[in-house]
PDB file of C-alpha atoms in Angstrom:
ATOM      1  CA  MET B 308      28.388  62.669  28.726  1.00 91.00           C
ATOM      2  CA  LYS B 309      27.059  60.542  31.405  1.00 92.00           C
ATOM      3  CA  PHE B 310      27.003  60.525  35.036  1.00 92.00           C
ATOM      4  CA  GLU B 311      25.604  57.614  37.826  1.00 96.00           C
ATOM      5  CA  GLN B 312      25.535  57.993  41.250  1.00 96.00           C
ATOM      6  CA  VAL B 313      27.528  55.483  43.137  1.00 97.00           C
ATOM      7  CA  ASP B 314      25.517  53.001  45.422  1.00 94.00           C
ATOM      8  CA  PHE B 315      28.421  51.861  47.551  1.00 95.00           C
ATOM      9  CA  LYS B 316      27.080  50.022  49.729  1.00 93.00           C
ATOM     10  CA  ARG B 317      26.373  47.619  46.970  1.00 93.00           C
ATOM     11  CA  TYR B 318      30.881  47.761  47.100  1.00 94.00           C
ATOM     12  CA  GLY B 319      29.943  46.243  51.052  1.00 95.00           C
ATOM     13  CA  LEU B 320      30.967  50.308  51.648  1.00 94.00           C
ATOM     14  CA  LYS B 321      29.015  51.805  54.722  1.00 89.00           C
ATOM     15  CA  ALA B 322      29.233  55.408  54.258  1.00 91.00           C
ATOM     16  CA  THR B 323      27.456  58.824  53.858  1.00 92.00           C
ATOM     17  CA  CYS B 324      28.756  59.885  50.992  1.00 97.00           C
ATOM     18  CA  LYS B 325      27.615  60.822  48.172  1.00 97.00           C
ATOM     19  CA  GLY B 326      29.671  59.415  44.724  1.00 98.00           C
ATOM     20  CA  TYR B 327      28.914  60.108  41.665  1.00 98.00           C
ATOM     21  CA  ILE B 328      30.241  59.034  38.495  1.00 98.00           C
ATOM     22  CA  ILE B 329      30.990  61.247  35.046  1.00 98.00           C
ATOM     23  CA  HIS B 330      32.138  59.706  32.233  1.00 98.00           C
ATOM     24  CA  VAL B 331      33.344  61.886  28.971  1.00 97.00           C
ATOM     25  CA  LEU B 332      34.319  60.981  25.276  1.00 97.00           C
ATOM     26  CA  ILE B 333      36.265  63.216  23.502  1.00 95.00           C
ATOM     27  CA  ASP B 334      35.669  62.648  20.019  1.00 94.00           C
ATOM     28  CA  ASP B 335      37.252  65.642  18.574  1.00 92.00           C
ATOM     29  CA  VAL B 336      40.675  66.602  20.303  1.00 92.00           C
ATOM     30  CA  LYS B 337      41.153  69.908  17.433  1.00 89.00           C
ATOM     31  CA  ALA B 338      37.579  71.199  19.309  1.00 93.00           C
ATOM     32  CA  LYS B 339      37.930  70.225  21.966  1.00 93.00           C
ATOM     33  CA  ALA B 340      41.436  72.173  22.793  1.00 92.00           C
ATOM     34  CA  SER B 341      40.021  74.754  21.015  1.00 93.00           C
ATOM     35  CA  GLU B 342      36.550  74.881  23.486  1.00 94.00           C
ATOM     36  CA  MET B 343      40.077  74.269  25.963  1.00 93.00           C
ATOM     37  CA  ILE B 344      41.294  77.963  24.428  1.00 92.00           C
ATOM     38  CA  ASP B 345      37.879  80.023  24.965  1.00 94.00           C
ATOM     39  CA  ILE B 346      37.347  78.838  28.323  1.00 94.00           C
ATOM     40  CA  ILE B 347      41.060  79.587  29.968  1.00 92.00           C
ATOM     41  CA  THR B 348      40.690  82.720  27.910  1.00 93.00           C
ATOM     42  CA  ASP B 349      37.426  84.169  28.999  1.00 93.00           C
ATOM     43  CA  GLU B 350      37.972  86.506  31.530  1.00 91.00           C
ATOM     44  CA  SER B 351      34.739  87.692  32.865  1.00 92.00           C
ATOM     45  CA  TRP B 352      35.195  85.860  36.390  1.00 92.00           C
ATOM     46  CA  ILE B 353      37.655  89.308  37.023  1.00 93.00           C
ATOM     47  CA  THR B 354      35.240  91.375  36.319  1.00 90.00           C
ATOM     48  CA  LYS B 355      33.491  90.478  39.652  1.00 87.00           C
ATOM     49  CA  LEU B 356      36.266  91.135  41.912  1.00 94.00           C
ATOM     50  CA  SER B 357      37.387  94.278  43.008  1.00 94.00           C
ATOM     51  CA  ALA B 358      39.499  96.608  41.451  1.00 95.00           C
ATOM     52  CA  ILE B 359      42.757  95.910  43.624  1.00 94.00           C
ATOM     53  CA  ASN B 360      41.591  91.956  43.185  1.00 93.00           C
ATOM     54  CA  LYS B 361      41.056  92.400  39.336  1.00 93.00           C
ATOM     55  CA  ALA B 362      44.515  93.876  38.538  1.00 94.00           C
ATOM     56  CA  SER B 363      46.102  91.005  40.720  1.00 91.00           C
ATOM     57  CA  PHE B 364      44.237  88.363  39.514  1.00 91.00           C
ATOM     58  CA  LYS B 365      44.776  89.961  35.905  1.00 91.00           C
ATOM     59  CA  ALA B 366      48.695  90.305  36.265  1.00 90.00           C
ATOM     60  CA  ARG B 367      48.764  86.525  37.907  1.00 85.00           C
ATOM     61  CA  ALA B 368      46.452  84.979  34.731  1.00 90.00           C
ATOM     62  CA  GLU B 369      48.208  86.441  31.942  1.00 89.00           C
ATOM     63  CA  ARG B 370      51.384  85.074  31.740  1.00 83.00           C
ATOM     64  CA  THR B 371      49.547  81.558  32.418  1.00 87.00           C
ATOM     65  CA  VAL B 372      46.662  82.068  29.739  1.00 91.00           C
ATOM     66  CA  THR B 373      49.363  82.842  27.460  1.00 88.00           C
ATOM     67  CA  LYS B 374      51.596  79.974  27.856  1.00 87.00           C
ATOM     68  CA  LEU B 375      48.779  77.304  27.753  1.00 89.00           C
ATOM     69  CA  ALA B 376      46.902  79.012  24.530  1.00 89.00           C
ATOM     70  CA  ASN B 377      49.976  78.953  22.649  1.00 85.00           C
ATOM     71  CA  ASP B 378      52.106  76.724  23.309  1.00 85.00           C
ATOM     72  CA  ILE B 379      49.991  73.815  24.300  1.00 87.00           C
ATOM     73  CA  PHE B 380      46.318  73.868  23.679  1.00 89.00           C
ATOM     74  CA  GLY B 381      46.883  76.289  19.858  1.00 82.00           C
ATOM     75  CA  LYS B 382      49.175  73.512  19.461  1.00 81.00           C
ATOM     76  CA  VAL B 383      47.017  70.458  19.454  1.00 79.00           C
ATOM     77  CA  ALA B 384      46.252  69.210  15.932  1.00 65.00           C
ATOM     78  CA  ASP B 385      44.717  65.158  16.203  1.00 64.00           C
ATOM     79  CA  SER B 386      46.593  63.149  18.579  1.00 65.00           C
ATOM     80  CA  VAL B 387      46.940  64.018  22.524  1.00 82.00           C
ATOM     81  CA  THR B 388      50.069  64.907  24.147  1.00 78.00           C
ATOM     82  CA  THR B 389      51.074  64.546  27.693  1.00 80.00           C
ATOM     83  CA  ASP B 390      51.220  67.916  28.121  1.00 81.00           C
ATOM     84  CA  PHE B 391      48.141  68.694  26.671  1.00 92.00           C
ATOM     85  CA  GLY B 392      46.690  65.126  28.120  1.00 94.00           C
ATOM     86  CA  GLU B 393      45.933  66.741  31.741  1.00 92.00           C
ATOM     87  CA  TYR B 394      45.101  70.158  31.097  1.00 94.00           C
ATOM     88  CA  MET B 395      41.848  68.203  28.753  1.00 96.00           C
ATOM     89  CA  VAL B 396      41.592  65.708  31.513  1.00 97.00           C
ATOM     90  CA  SER B 397      41.025  69.104  34.355  1.00 96.00           C
ATOM     91  CA  LEU B 398      38.546  70.871  31.925  1.00 96.00           C
ATOM     92  CA  SER B 399      36.826  67.850  30.525  1.00 97.00           C
ATOM     93  CA  ALA B 400      36.078  67.255  34.509  1.00 98.00           C
ATOM     94  CA  GLN B 401      35.211  70.131  35.459  1.00 97.00           C
ATOM     95  CA  GLU B 402      32.677  70.910  32.482  1.00 96.00           C
ATOM     96  CA  GLY B 403      31.231  67.906  33.496  1.00 97.00           C
ATOM     97  CA  LEU B 404      30.947  68.947  37.301  1.00 98.00           C
ATOM     98  CA  VAL B 405      29.515  71.776  35.579  1.00 97.00           C
ATOM     99  CA  SER B 406      27.004  70.618  32.704  1.00 96.00           C
ATOM    100  CA  MET B 407      25.496  67.298  34.708  1.00 96.00           C
ATOM    101  CA  LEU B 408      25.733  67.998  38.423  1.00 97.00           C
ATOM    102  CA  ASN B 409      24.976  72.236  38.281  1.00 97.00           C
ATOM    103  CA  HIS B 410      28.135  72.957  39.805  1.00 98.00           C
ATOM    104  CA  THR B 411      30.117  76.633  39.420  1.00 97.00           C
ATOM    105  CA  ARG B 412      32.986  76.696  37.530  1.00 96.00           C
ATOM    106  CA  VAL B 413      36.287  78.348  39.298  1.00 96.00           C
ATOM    107  CA  PRO B 414      39.103  79.099  36.998  1.00 94.00           C
ATOM    108  CA  LEU B 415      41.309  77.102  36.541  1.00 92.00           C
ATOM    109  CA  ALA B 416      44.064  76.858  39.388  1.00 90.00           C
ATOM    110  CA  GLU B 417      46.982  77.147  37.734  1.00 86.00           C
ATOM    111  CA  VAL B 418      45.456  80.413  35.902  1.00 90.00           C
ATOM    112  CA  ILE B 419      44.900  82.405  39.758  1.00 89.00           C
ATOM    113  CA  LYS B 420      48.136  80.828  41.056  1.00 82.00           C
ATOM    114  CA  GLU B 421      51.093  82.744  40.574  1.00 66.00           C
ATOM    115  CA  LYS B 422      53.724  80.181  39.174  1.00 57.00           C
ATOM    116  CA  VAL B 423      53.204  80.074  35.308  1.00 46.00           C
ATOM    117  CA  THR B 424      53.050  76.220  35.328  1.00 48.00           C
ATOM    118  CA  GLY B 425      54.001  72.883  37.066  1.00 50.00           C
ATOM    119  CA  ASN B 426      51.694  74.535  40.248  1.00 53.00           C
ATOM    120  CA  PRO B 427      51.565  71.865  43.182  1.00 77.00           C
ATOM    121  CA  GLY B 428      47.870  71.573  44.438  1.00 91.00           C
ATOM    122  CA  PHE B 429      44.816  70.584  43.429  1.00 95.00           C
ATOM    123  CA  ASP B 430      43.923  70.861  39.641  1.00 94.00           C
ATOM    124  CA  PHE B 431      40.347  71.929  39.630  1.00 96.00           C
ATOM    125  CA  HIS B 432      37.770  73.213  41.936  1.00 97.00           C
ATOM    126  CA  THR B 433      33.839  73.725  41.160  1.00 98.00           C
ATOM    127  CA  GLU B 434      31.541  74.306  44.014  1.00 98.00           C
ATOM    128  CA  SER B 435      28.448  71.860  43.889  1.00 98.00           C
ATOM    129  CA  ASN B 436      24.290  73.048  45.251  1.00 96.00           C
ATOM    130  CA  ASN B 437      25.017  71.858  48.987  1.00 96.00           C
ATOM    131  CA  PRO B 438      27.606  74.000  48.597  1.00 97.00           C
ATOM    132  CA  PHE B 439      30.639  72.030  48.644  1.00 98.00           C
ATOM    133  CA  ILE B 440      34.043  73.158  47.342  1.00 98.00           C
ATOM    134  CA  THR B 441      35.204  70.323  45.139  1.00 98.00           C
ATOM    135  CA  PHE B 442      39.033  70.328  44.937  1.00 98.00           C
ATOM    136  CA  GLY B 443      39.535  67.619  41.698  1.00 98.00           C
ATOM    137  CA  GLU B 444      42.658  66.728  41.015  1.00 97.00           C
ATOM    138  CA  ALA B 445      43.335  65.262  37.077  1.00 96.00           C
ATOM    139  CA  LYS B 446      45.515  62.036  35.799  1.00 96.00           C
ATOM    140  CA  TYR B 447      46.612  61.211  32.068  1.00 96.00           C
ATOM    141  CA  SER B 448      48.125  58.948  30.472  1.00 95.00           C
ATOM    142  CA  ALA B 449      48.591  57.676  27.205  1.00 92.00           C
ATOM    143  CA  SER B 450      48.047  53.907  27.630  1.00 94.00           C
ATOM    144  CA  ARG B 451      46.834  53.776  31.122  1.00 96.00           C
ATOM    145  CA  SER B 452      43.467  54.444  33.489  1.00 98.00           C
ATOM    146  CA  PRO B 453      45.189  56.324  36.324  1.00 98.00           C
ATOM    147  CA  TYR B 454      42.258  56.584  38.549  1.00 98.00           C
ATOM    148  CA  LYS B 455      44.512  55.424  41.476  1.00 98.00           C
ATOM    149  CA  ASP B 456      47.492  57.950  41.061  1.00 97.00           C
ATOM    150  CA  ALA B 457      44.523  60.523  40.729  1.00 98.00           C
ATOM    151  CA  LEU B 458      42.842  59.038  44.429  1.00 98.00           C
ATOM    152  CA  GLU B 459      46.782  58.670  45.994  1.00 97.00           C
ATOM    153  CA  GLN B 460      47.187  62.707  44.862  1.00 97.00           C
ATOM    154  CA  ILE B 461      43.885  63.834  46.464  1.00 98.00           C
ATOM    155  CA  ASN B 462      44.908  62.157  49.818  1.00 97.00           C
ATOM    156  CA  GLY B 463      48.095  62.898  49.987  1.00 96.00           C
ATOM    157  CA  PHE B 464      47.174  66.330  48.938  1.00 96.00           C
ATOM    158  CA  ILE B 465      44.856  66.306  52.331  1.00 97.00           C
ATOM    159  CA  TYR B 466      47.344  64.930  54.187  1.00 96.00           C
ATOM    160  CA  ASN B 467      49.623  68.467  53.746  1.00 94.00           C
ATOM    161  CA  LYS B 468      46.446  70.676  53.771  1.00 95.00           C
ATOM    162  CA  LYS B 469      47.280  71.388  50.432  1.00 94.00           C
ATOM    163  CA  ASP B 470      43.350  71.459  50.289  1.00 96.00           C
ATOM    164  CA  VAL B 471      43.195  74.058  53.606  1.00 96.00           C
ATOM    165  CA  SER B 472      46.373  76.348  52.014  1.00 94.00           C
ATOM    166  CA  GLU B 473      43.943  76.819  49.092  1.00 95.00           C
ATOM    167  CA  LEU B 474      41.076  78.626  50.566  1.00 96.00           C
ATOM    168  CA  GLU B 475      42.877  81.454  50.627  1.00 93.00           C
ATOM    169  CA  LEU B 476      42.812  82.069  46.938  1.00 93.00           C
ATOM    170  CA  LEU B 477      39.494  80.561  46.273  1.00 96.00           C
ATOM    171  CA  GLN B 478      37.227  82.358  49.126  1.00 96.00           C
ATOM    172  CA  TYR B 479      37.168  84.909  45.766  1.00 95.00           C
ATOM    173  CA  PHE B 480      35.132  82.788  44.174  1.00 96.00           C
ATOM    174  CA  VAL B 481      32.881  80.614  46.079  1.00 97.00           C
ATOM    175  CA  SER B 482      30.353  81.703  47.785  1.00 97.00           C
ATOM    176  CA  ASP B 483      30.507  82.392  51.792  1.00 97.00           C
ATOM    177  CA  ASN B 484      28.678  79.483  52.501  1.00 98.00           C
ATOM    178  CA  ALA B 485      30.594  77.313  50.963  1.00 98.00           C
ATOM    179  CA  ALA B 486      34.035  78.685  52.599  1.00 97.00           C
ATOM    180  CA  ASN B 487      33.051  77.982  55.605  1.00 98.00           C
ATOM    181  CA  ASN B 488      31.594  74.397  55.362  1.00 98.00           C
ATOM    182  CA  ALA B 489      35.411  73.599  54.036  1.00 98.00           C
ATOM    183  CA  ILE B 490      36.845  75.555  57.393  1.00 97.00           C
ATOM    184  CA  ASN B 491      34.396  72.947  58.864  1.00 97.00           C
ATOM    185  CA  ASN B 492      36.001  70.048  56.839  1.00 97.00           C
ATOM    186  CA  LYS B 493      32.997  69.517  54.437  1.00 98.00           C
ATOM    187  CA  LYS B 494      34.577  68.980  51.131  1.00 98.00           C
ATOM    188  CA  ALA B 495      34.161  67.342  48.133  1.00 98.00           C
ATOM    189  CA  TYR B 496      36.746  65.373  46.052  1.00 98.00           C
ATOM    190  CA  ALA B 497      36.979  64.970  42.062  1.00 98.00           C
ATOM    191  CA  ALA B 498      39.499  62.245  41.623  1.00 98.00           C
ATOM    192  CA  ALA B 499      39.529  62.692  37.551  1.00 98.00           C
ATOM    193  CA  PHE B 500      41.278  60.173  34.618  1.00 98.00           C
ATOM    194  CA  SER B 501      42.453  59.234  31.554  1.00 98.00           C
ATOM    195  CA  ILE B 502      40.250  56.309  30.381  1.00 98.00           C
ATOM    196  CA  ASN B 503      42.045  53.379  27.734  1.00 96.00           C
ATOM    197  CA  ALA B 504      40.336  50.235  28.468  1.00 96.00           C
ATOM    198  CA  LYS B 505      37.363  48.736  26.226  1.00 93.00           C
ATOM    199  CA  ASN B 506      35.027  48.803  29.454  1.00 96.00           C
ATOM    200  CA  PRO B 507      34.856  52.293  31.088  1.00 95.00           C
ATOM    201  CA  LEU B 508      32.270  50.905  33.833  1.00 95.00           C
ATOM    202  CA  LEU B 509      34.903  48.087  35.052  1.00 97.00           C
ATOM    203  CA  ILE B 510      37.298  50.752  35.808  1.00 97.00           C
ATOM    204  CA  PHE B 511      34.940  52.833  37.954  1.00 98.00           C
ATOM    205  CA  ASP B 512      34.256  49.396  39.552  1.00 97.00           C
ATOM    206  CA  LYS B 513      38.104  48.952  40.092  1.00 97.00           C
ATOM    207  CA  ALA B 514      38.148  52.928  41.482  1.00 97.00           C
ATOM    208  CA  ILE B 515      35.600  52.189  43.401  1.00 97.00           C
ATOM    209  CA  LYS B 516      36.949  49.005  45.003  1.00 97.00           C
ATOM    210  CA  SER B 517      40.489  50.695  46.240  1.00 96.00           C
ATOM    211  CA  ASP B 518      41.907  51.013  48.957  1.00 95.00           C
ATOM    212  CA  TYR B 519      42.155  55.056  48.431  1.00 96.00           C
ATOM    213  CA  ILE B 520      38.667  55.242  48.412  1.00 96.00           C
ATOM    214  CA  MET B 521      38.112  54.755  51.781  1.00 95.00           C
ATOM    215  CA  PRO B 522      39.687  57.910  53.345  1.00 97.00           C
ATOM    216  CA  LEU B 523      37.461  60.294  50.926  1.00 98.00           C
ATOM    217  CA  LEU B 524      34.425  58.191  52.304  1.00 97.00           C
ATOM    218  CA  GLN B 525      34.214  60.658  55.741  1.00 97.00           C
ATOM    219  CA  TYR B 526      33.205  63.827  53.248  1.00 98.00           C
ATOM    220  CA  PRO B 527      30.255  64.775  51.834  1.00 98.00           C
ATOM    221  CA  GLU B 528      30.860  64.226  48.175  1.00 98.00           C
ATOM    222  CA  LEU B 529      32.985  62.185  46.149  1.00 98.00           C
ATOM    223  CA  TYR B 530      33.238  62.082  42.174  1.00 98.00           C
ATOM    224  CA  LEU B 531      35.047  60.065  39.971  1.00 98.00           C
ATOM    225  CA  ILE B 532      35.731  61.150  36.014  1.00 98.00           C
ATOM    226  CA  GLY B 533      36.879  59.513  33.296  1.00 98.00           C
ATOM    227  CA  VAL B 534      38.013  60.969  30.592  1.00 98.00           C
ATOM    228  CA  GLU B 535      37.862  58.698  27.402  1.00 97.00           C
ATOM    229  CA  VAL B 536      39.127  59.831  23.492  1.00 93.00           C
ATOM    230  CA  ALA B 537      37.331  58.012  21.235  1.00 89.00           C
TER     231      ALA B 537
END
């Protein structure tokens, strides 16, 4: 796993936004699936909640966790299915932010929401050190590097205020300072995507030059996270 800070001025972009790219390389899909099961079945986040919230979130999480662990993650052998791929990108991106930039992990979006799968809205979240809530969108393709899809989706969600509507749930898993920053439109965004290219750096370069980047540079932090399966 590698990361570096982006110098937007090198691309002719005037922005105070701090940008980072993270390249995640997965060389053992089955081991990754096992790791993902461990992450989503870890209920330590529930113990920190009040009694009422413990019961409520546990009830919400149970069906989703069971479905993901048994029907999707648990059936992966040595190749990536479409269903598994997007979760792989989400959790790998989240892990990259935690391990490389010391973010705090927030439970996977589908685990804390009510619908079993296919929730509309951002796929994953973290809290950065500054502190800002990071709203992450993940896209997977077996043949493409769908950075445009992830960036376009983020812009669409911002336009439809999906990030604002998620604060009601996120308040239980982030600091008060991060929540207040989000209310004041100080937020971070992460575009995570699978990489299918001989030169991953070229993909990041194209993503930064994409038209979808400009609207996101008004925010304090932006992360581009590419997940490559060796």
